[in-house]
């Protein structure tokens, strides 16, 4: 399937649809579809109608069926397809059962939710919110539920439906190589010849920023044609060779997942000491299922008193160098290892802003300490951007420093997986 | 200005444009524009051309000027506007100066970056990346830089340019009321009469989910016409009355900001003890500038040993009830207050999944403890969704429980602001 798809979310607050869109894009891409764009509209029939007029073989509309967005979607779809809305008894039954199972009262106007455009294919299951699909001339429009069920419904119903109707023809394969600690300008320069002259027309290489600023840069490779698999493998080897150690992972691998795997492979456990990031580092590390195998504890030492109480940072260091200093970062990294008994310690102290900057230590000044089995390195960074951005970049660089440091440690022979 | 605008990001990885889009939407909405939709496309000229064909008076394109996205934007714009790309010396000069100031090497193909469509209005400043605007029949297309400069450039150049060209006519005002701890079905039922029959046609009320599941629900009020200000004030009073204490804030106010303000007003300081969320609560609380006035420290107690070492949770509780239990949540909340000396303590312990669930405590079981001046409440929750979602909902409910608890405390007479 080399089908181009478009994802449209309806009536979702800005930023709240990211999880849904990411999960859906993952399923569609896995199935060989190209997600050409995503569009977010308010509960607005005109805006949705414009989105549905975009050129794409498949349009996936994601809307909360219980909210007013559902009404907008149903009405707009019926108009676009030139059909009527009809009350579907099977849909009503499925909805009633869903509400019953989840121990929630059926909304007053439940019949409204069971209105579907005539001719729609219904996907009903007691385990997920209902979904349906409508074929219009030249395209397919699927309406899927938001939230936890989205990926499952896409995988179980939409993908097989599309696969059954698409001629097994051109293959499109994509690979994303993820880098940390290098600027986009640097990656572009190193790959300039390759991005300018794609591989025989069968592969394209794109460099893209994966965050404001330069703190993560991705290289996307798309290969087409009957030999797509070989082309992709060859181009990936070539690009990975150029990127070297700067490439930390591929496709869905995050920096925190790669760091976790390196710790597991080396049989090492980690604890963290965070000042200016105050939890973001621990949060990222424990977003990985199974992280309790290597993440043991952490302390958020926002105040100087907390740095002394919980890490034993000497008052002399705080007095002579301040809390935002290399000696403090080192004492924090050593302190968390000593107090927790874990061999690896990661410490962050800095000024996230907007206040607290000085001429010698402006906002964005961050010191990171990495301790591995008693050996401590510290690094000073000067990050641009606002408070959130400085916090994110701090954790990004902390994870990347630890990653590069762990690559120099030998894997353990008996590391548990 | 009642102008409809569309935001298009080009060549940005999924999720990485949220910050840019939110910042830009804020500036445009403040200036009275209605952001009708946002669109994200890859580095793909066809996809961008489709996005530019959408109906909107103003289209704002956000792309990294240093990346290949810039090429796609420039070429597509020139084609859409029917003009040529020309090398602009002032643009080249500005770019050279920008790179020099930021101590970065000028890219090899810098001239490429200084190509702009003929007839474009240039916005050059030594303080920000260059931007430009192109007038095509019936619409205005602005190309603004990504990242830290985006909001500033929009505010300084785009908004005044639009204001100067728009007749002062219809006014559109919006207000968002944010709720926590109530389901979308509940809010919809309570507001059903009002959403069904908008206020004389001059105001619309929409209920929208601000996250997968029901953990935050927003009510958006849009008022139009010459009396928009009075209409908005009247409808807002009415809706706020219906929502009562469930409404925690409006527009850009987050739950963590409101909790911070309540702590400040009451002269109270807070520390946190996190098990399954392991940093997310501390991270959210310290995302607020000035949070050091009330947030003092936290501990991430992932292991049982850490719960004993850092909080003094009795081994007997862990043995009899387990770490995921009301007695453990209570001991954690009491422990963090006792060890830190802060009057307010917030504790979270639970099973984020995917592993670790049992028949009596399935994945998503979370206990929250709230301690205020020695008085401790605990609550049990059963959250749906994956690991990230359970973590988010846990912090959401912890913050909301603390908010409702603090509303019962009298504000301090001499609380510092």
PDB file of C-alpha atoms in Angstrom, chain B residues 131-411:
ATOM      1  CA  UNK B 131      10.483  36.969   8.200  1.00  0.00           C
ATOM      2  CA  UNK B 132       8.459  38.112   5.220  1.00  0.00           C
ATOM      3  CA  UNK B 133       4.933  38.591   3.982  1.00  0.00           C
ATOM      4  CA  UNK B 134       3.383  38.112   0.578  1.00  0.00           C
ATOM      5  CA  UNK B 135       0.039  39.485  -0.611  1.00  0.00           C
ATOM      6  CA  UNK B 136      -1.813  37.287  -3.080  1.00  0.00           C
ATOM      7  CA  UNK B 137      -5.345  37.940  -4.398  1.00  0.00           C
ATOM      8  CA  UNK B 138      -7.729  37.619  -1.472  1.00  0.00           C
ATOM      9  CA  UNK B 139      -5.178  36.648   1.126  1.00  0.00           C
ATOM     10  CA  UNK B 140      -1.977  37.397   2.966  1.00  0.00           C
ATOM     11  CA  UNK B 141       0.709  34.776   3.520  1.00  0.00           C
ATOM     12  CA  UNK B 142       3.307  35.463   6.212  1.00  0.00           C
ATOM     13  CA  UNK B 143       6.423  33.332   6.667  1.00  0.00           C
ATOM     14  CA  UNK B 144       7.758  33.508  10.213  1.00  0.00           C
ATOM     15  CA  UNK B 145      10.769  31.834  11.870  1.00  0.00           C
ATOM     16  CA  UNK B 146      10.398  28.905  14.268  1.00  0.00           C
ATOM     17  CA  UNK B 147      11.350  28.901  17.912  1.00  0.00           C
ATOM     18  CA  UNK B 148      12.153  31.645  20.361  1.00  0.00           C
ATOM     19  CA  UNK B 149      11.663  34.509  17.860  1.00  0.00           C
ATOM     20  CA  UNK B 150       8.264  33.478  16.562  1.00  0.00           C
ATOM     21  CA  UNK B 151       5.985  35.248  19.039  1.00  0.00           C
ATOM     22  CA  UNK B 152       8.114  38.401  19.036  1.00  0.00           C
ATOM     23  CA  UNK B 153       8.145  38.673  15.234  1.00  0.00           C
ATOM     24  CA  UNK B 154       4.398  38.045  15.048  1.00  0.00           C
ATOM     25  CA  UNK B 155       3.725  40.709  17.678  1.00  0.00           C
ATOM     26  CA  UNK B 156       6.149  43.308  16.312  1.00  0.00           C
ATOM     27  CA  UNK B 157       5.585  42.935  12.577  1.00  0.00           C
ATOM     28  CA  UNK B 158       2.614  40.832  11.554  1.00  0.00           C
ATOM     29  CA  UNK B 159      -0.016  42.171  13.969  1.00  0.00           C
ATOM     30  CA  UNK B 160       0.697  45.881  13.308  1.00  0.00           C
ATOM     31  CA  UNK B 161       0.792  45.222   9.552  1.00  0.00           C
ATOM     32  CA  UNK B 162      -2.620  43.549   9.680  1.00  0.00           C
ATOM     33  CA  UNK B 163      -4.078  46.167  12.041  1.00  0.00           C
ATOM     34  CA  UNK B 164      -3.073  48.946   9.681  1.00  0.00           C
ATOM     35  CA  UNK B 165      -4.939  47.259   6.814  1.00  0.00           C
ATOM     36  CA  UNK B 166      -8.115  46.066   8.498  1.00  0.00           C
ATOM     37  CA  UNK B 167     -11.142  48.262   8.979  1.00  0.00           C
ATOM     38  CA  UNK B 168     -12.086  48.463  12.652  1.00  0.00           C
ATOM     39  CA  UNK B 169     -15.363  46.570  12.369  1.00  0.00           C
ATOM     40  CA  UNK B 170     -16.768  43.504  14.006  1.00  0.00           C
ATOM     41  CA  UNK B 171     -15.222  42.421  17.276  1.00  0.00           C
ATOM     42  CA  UNK B 172     -14.728  38.777  18.233  1.00  0.00           C
ATOM     43  CA  UNK B 173     -13.889  37.938  21.842  1.00  0.00           C
ATOM     44  CA  UNK B 174     -13.216  34.527  23.312  1.00  0.00           C
ATOM     45  CA  UNK B 175     -12.984  33.158  26.830  1.00  0.00           C
ATOM     46  CA  UNK B 176     -12.070  29.633  27.932  1.00  0.00           C
ATOM     47  CA  UNK B 177     -13.229  28.351  31.328  1.00  0.00           C
ATOM     48  CA  UNK B 178     -11.161  25.367  32.494  1.00  0.00           C
ATOM     49  CA  UNK B 179     -12.465  22.606  34.736  1.00  0.00           C
ATOM     50  CA  UNK B 180     -10.806  19.659  36.476  1.00  0.00           C
ATOM     51  CA  UNK B 181     -12.200  16.608  38.243  1.00  0.00           C
ATOM     52  CA  UNK B 182     -15.427  16.406  36.214  1.00  0.00           C
ATOM     53  CA  UNK B 183     -16.269  14.335  33.139  1.00  0.00           C
ATOM     54  CA  UNK B 184     -17.096  15.818  29.757  1.00  0.00           C
ATOM     55  CA  UNK B 185     -20.501  14.086  29.820  1.00  0.00           C
ATOM     56  CA  UNK B 186     -21.232  15.814  33.131  1.00  0.00           C
ATOM     57  CA  UNK B 187     -20.235  19.268  31.879  1.00  0.00           C
ATOM     58  CA  UNK B 188     -22.225  18.747  28.668  1.00  0.00           C
ATOM     59  CA  UNK B 189     -25.335  17.759  30.622  1.00  0.00           C
ATOM     60  CA  UNK B 190     -25.038  20.750  32.936  1.00  0.00           C
ATOM     61  CA  UNK B 191     -24.644  23.138  29.984  1.00  0.00           C
ATOM     62  CA  UNK B 192     -26.908  21.318  27.506  1.00  0.00           C
ATOM     63  CA  UNK B 193     -29.585  24.035  27.311  1.00  0.00           C
ATOM     64  CA  UNK B 194     -26.980  26.731  26.873  1.00  0.00           C
ATOM     65  CA  UNK B 195     -24.941  25.009  24.137  1.00  0.00           C
ATOM     66  CA  UNK B 196     -28.070  24.021  22.225  1.00  0.00           C
ATOM     67  CA  UNK B 197     -29.527  27.543  22.172  1.00  0.00           C
ATOM     68  CA  UNK B 198     -26.702  30.079  21.872  1.00  0.00           C
ATOM     69  CA  UNK B 199     -27.175  33.481  23.441  1.00  0.00           C
ATOM     70  CA  UNK B 200     -29.226  35.438  20.876  1.00  0.00           C
ATOM     71  CA  UNK B 201     -26.802  34.318  18.159  1.00  0.00           C
ATOM     72  CA  UNK B 202     -24.123  36.647  19.533  1.00  0.00           C
ATOM     73  CA  UNK B 203     -22.335  34.021  21.621  1.00  0.00           C
ATOM     74  CA  UNK B 204     -21.550  30.347  21.171  1.00  0.00           C
ATOM     75  CA  UNK B 205     -20.665  27.945  23.968  1.00  0.00           C
ATOM     76  CA  UNK B 206     -18.632  24.823  23.164  1.00  0.00           C
ATOM     77  CA  UNK B 207     -17.594  22.055  25.551  1.00  0.00           C
ATOM     78  CA  UNK B 208     -14.300  20.470  24.581  1.00  0.00           C
ATOM     79  CA  UNK B 209     -11.989  17.846  26.057  1.00  0.00           C
ATOM     80  CA  UNK B 210      -8.506  19.188  26.788  1.00  0.00           C
ATOM     81  CA  UNK B 211      -6.885  15.781  26.947  1.00  0.00           C
ATOM     82  CA  UNK B 212      -7.628  12.177  26.125  1.00  0.00           C
ATOM     83  CA  UNK B 213     -10.226  10.900  28.557  1.00  0.00           C
ATOM     84  CA  UNK B 214     -12.083  13.083  30.949  1.00  0.00           C
ATOM     85  CA  UNK B 215      -9.362  14.573  33.075  1.00  0.00           C
ATOM     86  CA  UNK B 216      -9.745  18.166  31.942  1.00  0.00           C
ATOM     87  CA  UNK B 217     -12.712  19.746  30.205  1.00  0.00           C
ATOM     88  CA  UNK B 218     -12.842  23.267  28.813  1.00  0.00           C
ATOM     89  CA  UNK B 219     -15.806  25.471  27.979  1.00  0.00           C
ATOM     90  CA  UNK B 220     -15.119  27.973  25.210  1.00  0.00           C
ATOM     91  CA  UNK B 221     -17.277  31.067  24.846  1.00  0.00           C
ATOM     92  CA  UNK B 222     -17.074  33.137  21.673  1.00  0.00           C
ATOM     93  CA  UNK B 223     -18.924  36.456  21.532  1.00  0.00           C
ATOM     94  CA  UNK B 224     -19.371  38.581  18.408  1.00  0.00           C
ATOM     95  CA  UNK B 225     -20.819  41.871  17.345  1.00  0.00           C
ATOM     96  CA  UNK B 226     -20.673  45.460  18.605  1.00  0.00           C
ATOM     97  CA  UNK B 227     -21.696  44.450  22.178  1.00  0.00           C
ATOM     98  CA  UNK B 228     -19.252  41.502  22.298  1.00  0.00           C
ATOM     99  CA  UNK B 229     -17.613  42.624  25.553  1.00  0.00           C
ATOM    100  CA  UNK B 230     -20.890  42.845  27.470  1.00  0.00           C
ATOM    101  CA  UNK B 231     -22.181  39.602  25.933  1.00  0.00           C
ATOM    102  CA  UNK B 232     -18.970  37.783  26.874  1.00  0.00           C
ATOM    103  CA  UNK B 233     -19.050  39.074  30.457  1.00  0.00           C
ATOM    104  CA  UNK B 234     -22.702  38.063  30.886  1.00  0.00           C
ATOM    105  CA  UNK B 235     -22.297  34.574  29.392  1.00  0.00           C
ATOM    106  CA  UNK B 236     -19.069  33.990  31.347  1.00  0.00           C
ATOM    107  CA  UNK B 237     -20.787  34.862  34.662  1.00  0.00           C
ATOM    108  CA  UNK B 238     -23.623  32.527  33.800  1.00  0.00           C
ATOM    109  CA  UNK B 239     -21.407  29.559  32.806  1.00  0.00           C
ATOM    110  CA  UNK B 240     -19.018  30.105  35.727  1.00  0.00           C
ATOM    111  CA  UNK B 241     -22.033  29.973  38.040  1.00  0.00           C
ATOM    112  CA  UNK B 242     -23.068  26.596  36.628  1.00  0.00           C
ATOM    113  CA  UNK B 243     -19.533  25.186  36.917  1.00  0.00           C
ATOM    114  CA  UNK B 244     -18.888  26.457  40.462  1.00  0.00           C
ATOM    115  CA  UNK B 245     -15.768  25.122  42.166  1.00  0.00           C
ATOM    116  CA  UNK B 246     -15.168  22.683  39.302  1.00  0.00           C
ATOM    117  CA  UNK B 247     -13.936  25.647  37.231  1.00  0.00           C
ATOM    118  CA  UNK B 248     -10.369  26.248  38.329  1.00  0.00           C
ATOM    119  CA  UNK B 249      -9.240  28.958  35.931  1.00  0.00           C
ATOM    120  CA  UNK B 250      -9.688  30.709  32.619  1.00  0.00           C
ATOM    121  CA  UNK B 251      -7.809  31.123  29.328  1.00  0.00           C
ATOM    122  CA  UNK B 252      -4.101  30.392  29.793  1.00  0.00           C
ATOM    123  CA  UNK B 253      -4.263  29.557  33.516  1.00  0.00           C
ATOM    124  CA  UNK B 254      -3.004  26.048  34.212  1.00  0.00           C
ATOM    125  CA  UNK B 255      -3.873  23.961  37.247  1.00  0.00           C
ATOM    126  CA  UNK B 256      -0.288  24.191  38.535  1.00  0.00           C
ATOM    127  CA  UNK B 257      -0.388  27.990  38.265  1.00  0.00           C
ATOM    128  CA  UNK B 258      -3.648  28.211  40.186  1.00  0.00           C
ATOM    129  CA  UNK B 259      -2.332  25.879  42.913  1.00  0.00           C
ATOM    130  CA  UNK B 260       0.818  28.000  43.163  1.00  0.00           C
ATOM    131  CA  UNK B 261      -1.244  31.165  43.593  1.00  0.00           C
ATOM    132  CA  UNK B 262      -3.368  29.552  46.308  1.00  0.00           C
ATOM    133  CA  UNK B 263      -0.207  28.492  48.186  1.00  0.00           C
ATOM    134  CA  UNK B 264       1.257  31.996  47.915  1.00  0.00           C
ATOM    135  CA  UNK B 265      -2.002  33.590  49.072  1.00  0.00           C
ATOM    136  CA  UNK B 266      -2.042  31.324  52.108  1.00  0.00           C
ATOM    137  CA  UNK B 267       1.676  31.728  52.854  1.00  0.00           C
ATOM    138  CA  UNK B 268       2.212  27.958  52.608  1.00  0.00           C
ATOM    139  CA  UNK B 269       5.165  25.966  51.224  1.00  0.00           C
ATOM    140  CA  UNK B 270       4.959  22.576  49.572  1.00  0.00           C
ATOM    141  CA  UNK B 271       7.063  19.489  49.092  1.00  0.00           C
ATOM    142  CA  UNK B 272       6.177  16.365  47.135  1.00  0.00           C
ATOM    143  CA  UNK B 273       6.740  12.606  47.396  1.00  0.00           C
ATOM    144  CA  UNK B 274       6.282  10.788  44.087  1.00  0.00           C
ATOM    145  CA  UNK B 275       6.369   7.096  43.372  1.00  0.00           C
ATOM    146  CA  UNK B 276       4.647   6.138  40.088  1.00  0.00           C
ATOM    147  CA  UNK B 277       4.749   9.675  38.636  1.00  0.00           C
ATOM    148  CA  UNK B 278       8.412   9.976  39.607  1.00  0.00           C
ATOM    149  CA  UNK B 279       9.031  13.623  38.798  1.00  0.00           C
ATOM    150  CA  UNK B 280       6.061  14.716  36.722  1.00  0.00           C
ATOM    151  CA  UNK B 281       4.385  16.453  39.664  1.00  0.00           C
ATOM    152  CA  UNK B 282       7.561  18.356  40.596  1.00  0.00           C
ATOM    153  CA  UNK B 283       8.132  19.188  36.939  1.00  0.00           C
ATOM    154  CA  UNK B 284       4.636  20.635  36.516  1.00  0.00           C
ATOM    155  CA  UNK B 285       4.817  22.643  39.732  1.00  0.00           C
ATOM    156  CA  UNK B 286       8.205  24.154  38.816  1.00  0.00           C
ATOM    157  CA  UNK B 287       7.211  24.999  35.245  1.00  0.00           C
ATOM    158  CA  UNK B 288       5.752  28.146  36.804  1.00  0.00           C
ATOM    159  CA  UNK B 289       8.168  31.089  37.058  1.00  0.00           C
ATOM    160  CA  UNK B 290       8.614  32.045  40.696  1.00  0.00           C
ATOM    161  CA  UNK B 291       7.635  28.592  42.006  1.00  0.00           C
ATOM    162  CA  UNK B 292      10.685  28.592  44.296  1.00  0.00           C
ATOM    163  CA  UNK B 293       8.592  30.858  46.581  1.00  0.00           C
ATOM    164  CA  UNK B 294       6.390  27.885  47.507  1.00  0.00           C
ATOM    165  CA  UNK B 295       7.985  24.689  46.120  1.00  0.00           C
ATOM    166  CA  UNK B 296      10.884  23.632  48.300  1.00  0.00           C
ATOM    167  CA  UNK B 297      11.837  20.056  47.522  1.00  0.00           C
ATOM    168  CA  UNK B 298      10.672  16.610  46.473  1.00  0.00           C
ATOM    169  CA  UNK B 299      11.658  12.989  46.551  1.00  0.00           C
ATOM    170  CA  UNK B 300      11.190  10.379  43.823  1.00  0.00           C
ATOM    171  CA  UNK B 301      10.757   7.170  45.770  1.00  0.00           C
ATOM    172  CA  UNK B 302      10.538   4.535  43.075  1.00  0.00           C
ATOM    173  CA  UNK B 303      11.777   1.646  45.240  1.00  0.00           C
ATOM    174  CA  UNK B 304      10.410   0.552  48.618  1.00  0.00           C
ATOM    175  CA  UNK B 305      13.877   1.115  50.106  1.00  0.00           C
ATOM    176  CA  UNK B 306      13.720   4.750  48.949  1.00  0.00           C
ATOM    177  CA  UNK B 307      10.275   5.146  50.583  1.00  0.00           C
ATOM    178  CA  UNK B 308      11.764   3.985  53.887  1.00  0.00           C
ATOM    179  CA  UNK B 309      15.056   5.912  53.588  1.00  0.00           C
ATOM    180  CA  UNK B 310      13.713   9.251  52.390  1.00  0.00           C
ATOM    181  CA  UNK B 311      10.232   9.349  53.975  1.00  0.00           C
ATOM    182  CA  UNK B 312      10.403   6.938  56.905  1.00  0.00           C
ATOM    183  CA  UNK B 313       7.455   4.894  55.613  1.00  0.00           C
ATOM    184  CA  UNK B 314       7.211   2.059  58.201  1.00  0.00           C
ATOM    185  CA  UNK B 315       8.197  -1.349  56.883  1.00  0.00           C
ATOM    186  CA  UNK B 316       5.072  -2.702  58.601  1.00  0.00           C
ATOM    187  CA  UNK B 317       2.825  -0.642  56.290  1.00  0.00           C
ATOM    188  CA  UNK B 318       4.695  -1.806  53.197  1.00  0.00           C
ATOM    189  CA  UNK B 319       4.439  -5.420  54.386  1.00  0.00           C
ATOM    190  CA  UNK B 320       0.764  -5.299  55.437  1.00  0.00           C
ATOM    191  CA  UNK B 321      -0.734  -3.036  52.745  1.00  0.00           C
ATOM    192  CA  UNK B 322       1.895  -2.778  50.007  1.00  0.00           C
ATOM    193  CA  UNK B 323       3.413   0.387  48.527  1.00  0.00           C
ATOM    194  CA  UNK B 324       0.233   1.037  46.537  1.00  0.00           C
ATOM    195  CA  UNK B 325      -2.203   1.649  49.384  1.00  0.00           C
ATOM    196  CA  UNK B 326      -3.946   4.418  51.290  1.00  0.00           C
ATOM    197  CA  UNK B 327      -1.798   3.887  54.429  1.00  0.00           C
ATOM    198  CA  UNK B 328       1.377   4.213  52.318  1.00  0.00           C
ATOM    199  CA  UNK B 329       0.094   7.391  50.604  1.00  0.00           C
ATOM    200  CA  UNK B 330      -0.717   8.830  54.023  1.00  0.00           C
ATOM    201  CA  UNK B 331       2.703   7.869  55.439  1.00  0.00           C
ATOM    202  CA  UNK B 332       4.386   9.407  52.393  1.00  0.00           C
ATOM    203  CA  UNK B 333       2.482  12.696  52.776  1.00  0.00           C
ATOM    204  CA  UNK B 334       3.202  12.836  56.516  1.00  0.00           C
ATOM    205  CA  UNK B 335       6.818  11.792  55.922  1.00  0.00           C
ATOM    206  CA  UNK B 336       7.641  14.509  53.394  1.00  0.00           C
ATOM    207  CA  UNK B 337       6.148  17.188  55.682  1.00  0.00           C
ATOM    208  CA  UNK B 338       8.063  15.893  58.710  1.00  0.00           C
ATOM    209  CA  UNK B 339      11.403  15.549  56.899  1.00  0.00           C
ATOM    210  CA  UNK B 340      11.211  18.815  54.958  1.00  0.00           C
ATOM    211  CA  UNK B 341       9.508  21.003  57.549  1.00  0.00           C
ATOM    212  CA  UNK B 342       6.982  22.246  54.985  1.00  0.00           C
ATOM    213  CA  UNK B 343       3.316  22.422  56.082  1.00  0.00           C
ATOM    214  CA  UNK B 344       1.900  21.076  52.798  1.00  0.00           C
ATOM    215  CA  UNK B 345       2.798  17.658  51.399  1.00  0.00           C
ATOM    216  CA  UNK B 346       1.487  15.910  48.296  1.00  0.00           C
ATOM    217  CA  UNK B 347       2.119  12.182  47.772  1.00  0.00           C
ATOM    218  CA  UNK B 348       1.355   9.858  44.846  1.00  0.00           C
ATOM    219  CA  UNK B 349       1.772   6.088  44.740  1.00  0.00           C
ATOM    220  CA  UNK B 350       0.249   3.769  42.153  1.00  0.00           C
ATOM    221  CA  UNK B 351       0.634   1.348  39.267  1.00  0.00           C
ATOM    222  CA  UNK B 352       1.282   3.161  35.988  1.00  0.00           C
ATOM    223  CA  UNK B 353       1.591  -0.086  34.038  1.00  0.00           C
ATOM    224  CA  UNK B 354       1.791  -1.874  31.723  1.00  0.00           C
ATOM    225  CA  UNK B 355       3.036  -4.443  34.290  1.00  0.00           C
ATOM    226  CA  UNK B 356       2.540  -4.709  38.044  1.00  0.00           C
ATOM    227  CA  UNK B 357      -1.262  -4.926  38.181  1.00  0.00           C
ATOM    228  CA  UNK B 358      -3.120  -7.458  40.326  1.00  0.00           C
ATOM    229  CA  UNK B 359      -6.831  -8.425  40.430  1.00  0.00           C
ATOM    230  CA  UNK B 360      -7.463  -6.214  43.474  1.00  0.00           C
ATOM    231  CA  UNK B 361      -5.115  -3.440  42.329  1.00  0.00           C
ATOM    232  CA  UNK B 362      -5.182  -3.370  38.511  1.00  0.00           C
ATOM    233  CA  UNK B 363      -2.999  -1.110  36.381  1.00  0.00           C
ATOM    234  CA  UNK B 364      -4.206   2.467  36.856  1.00  0.00           C
ATOM    235  CA  UNK B 365      -4.811   2.110  40.605  1.00  0.00           C
ATOM    236  CA  UNK B 366      -3.399   5.253  42.236  1.00  0.00           C
ATOM    237  CA  UNK B 367      -3.523   6.573  45.809  1.00  0.00           C
ATOM    238  CA  UNK B 368      -3.018  10.252  46.515  1.00  0.00           C
ATOM    239  CA  UNK B 369      -2.284  11.769  49.900  1.00  0.00           C
ATOM    240  CA  UNK B 370      -2.727  15.462  50.680  1.00  0.00           C
ATOM    241  CA  UNK B 371      -1.328  16.820  53.951  1.00  0.00           C
ATOM    242  CA  UNK B 372      -2.029  20.369  55.105  1.00  0.00           C
ATOM    243  CA  UNK B 373      -0.750  21.359  58.563  1.00  0.00           C
ATOM    244  CA  UNK B 374      -0.933  17.803  59.883  1.00  0.00           C
ATOM    245  CA  UNK B 375      -4.390  17.042  58.482  1.00  0.00           C
ATOM    246  CA  UNK B 376      -4.126  14.249  55.877  1.00  0.00           C
ATOM    247  CA  UNK B 377      -6.700  13.069  53.320  1.00  0.00           C
ATOM    248  CA  UNK B 378      -6.159  10.137  50.966  1.00  0.00           C
ATOM    249  CA  UNK B 379      -8.111   9.165  47.855  1.00  0.00           C
ATOM    250  CA  UNK B 380      -8.067   6.095  45.648  1.00  0.00           C
ATOM    251  CA  UNK B 381      -8.415   6.438  41.861  1.00  0.00           C
ATOM    252  CA  UNK B 382      -8.764   3.998  39.016  1.00  0.00           C
ATOM    253  CA  UNK B 383      -7.413   5.584  35.843  1.00  0.00           C
ATOM    254  CA  UNK B 384      -7.733   4.234  32.300  1.00  0.00           C
ATOM    255  CA  UNK B 385      -5.125   4.581  29.591  1.00  0.00           C
ATOM    256  CA  UNK B 386      -1.454   3.841  29.114  1.00  0.00           C
ATOM    257  CA  UNK B 387       1.519   4.583  31.345  1.00  0.00           C
ATOM    258  CA  UNK B 388       1.913   8.234  30.283  1.00  0.00           C
ATOM    259  CA  UNK B 389      -1.784   8.853  30.631  1.00  0.00           C
ATOM    260  CA  UNK B 390      -1.945   7.320  34.128  1.00  0.00           C
ATOM    261  CA  UNK B 391       1.018   9.459  35.202  1.00  0.00           C
ATOM    262  CA  UNK B 392      -0.604  12.608  33.823  1.00  0.00           C
ATOM    263  CA  UNK B 393      -4.023  11.886  35.363  1.00  0.00           C
ATOM    264  CA  UNK B 394      -2.351  11.157  38.728  1.00  0.00           C
ATOM    265  CA  UNK B 395      -0.673  14.572  38.816  1.00  0.00           C
ATOM    266  CA  UNK B 396      -3.850  16.205  37.537  1.00  0.00           C
ATOM    267  CA  UNK B 397      -5.945  14.723  40.354  1.00  0.00           C
ATOM    268  CA  UNK B 398      -3.237  15.419  42.954  1.00  0.00           C
ATOM    269  CA  UNK B 399      -3.137  19.092  41.942  1.00  0.00           C
ATOM    270  CA  UNK B 400      -6.929  19.305  41.858  1.00  0.00           C
ATOM    271  CA  UNK B 401      -7.331  17.666  45.298  1.00  0.00           C
ATOM    272  CA  UNK B 402      -4.799  20.100  46.719  1.00  0.00           C
ATOM    273  CA  UNK B 403      -6.594  23.017  45.017  1.00  0.00           C
ATOM    274  CA  UNK B 404      -9.960  22.090  46.509  1.00  0.00           C
ATOM    275  CA  UNK B 405      -8.315  21.510  49.920  1.00  0.00           C
ATOM    276  CA  UNK B 406      -6.550  24.910  49.815  1.00  0.00           C
ATOM    277  CA  UNK B 407      -9.840  26.673  48.989  1.00  0.00           C
ATOM    278  CA  UNK B 408     -10.948  25.664  52.503  1.00  0.00           C
ATOM    279  CA  UNK B 409      -7.879  27.330  54.075  1.00  0.00           C
ATOM    280  CA  UNK B 410      -8.117  31.030  54.893  1.00  0.00           C
ATOM    281  CA  UNK B 411      -5.809  33.280  52.872  1.00  0.00           C
TER     282      UNK B 411
END
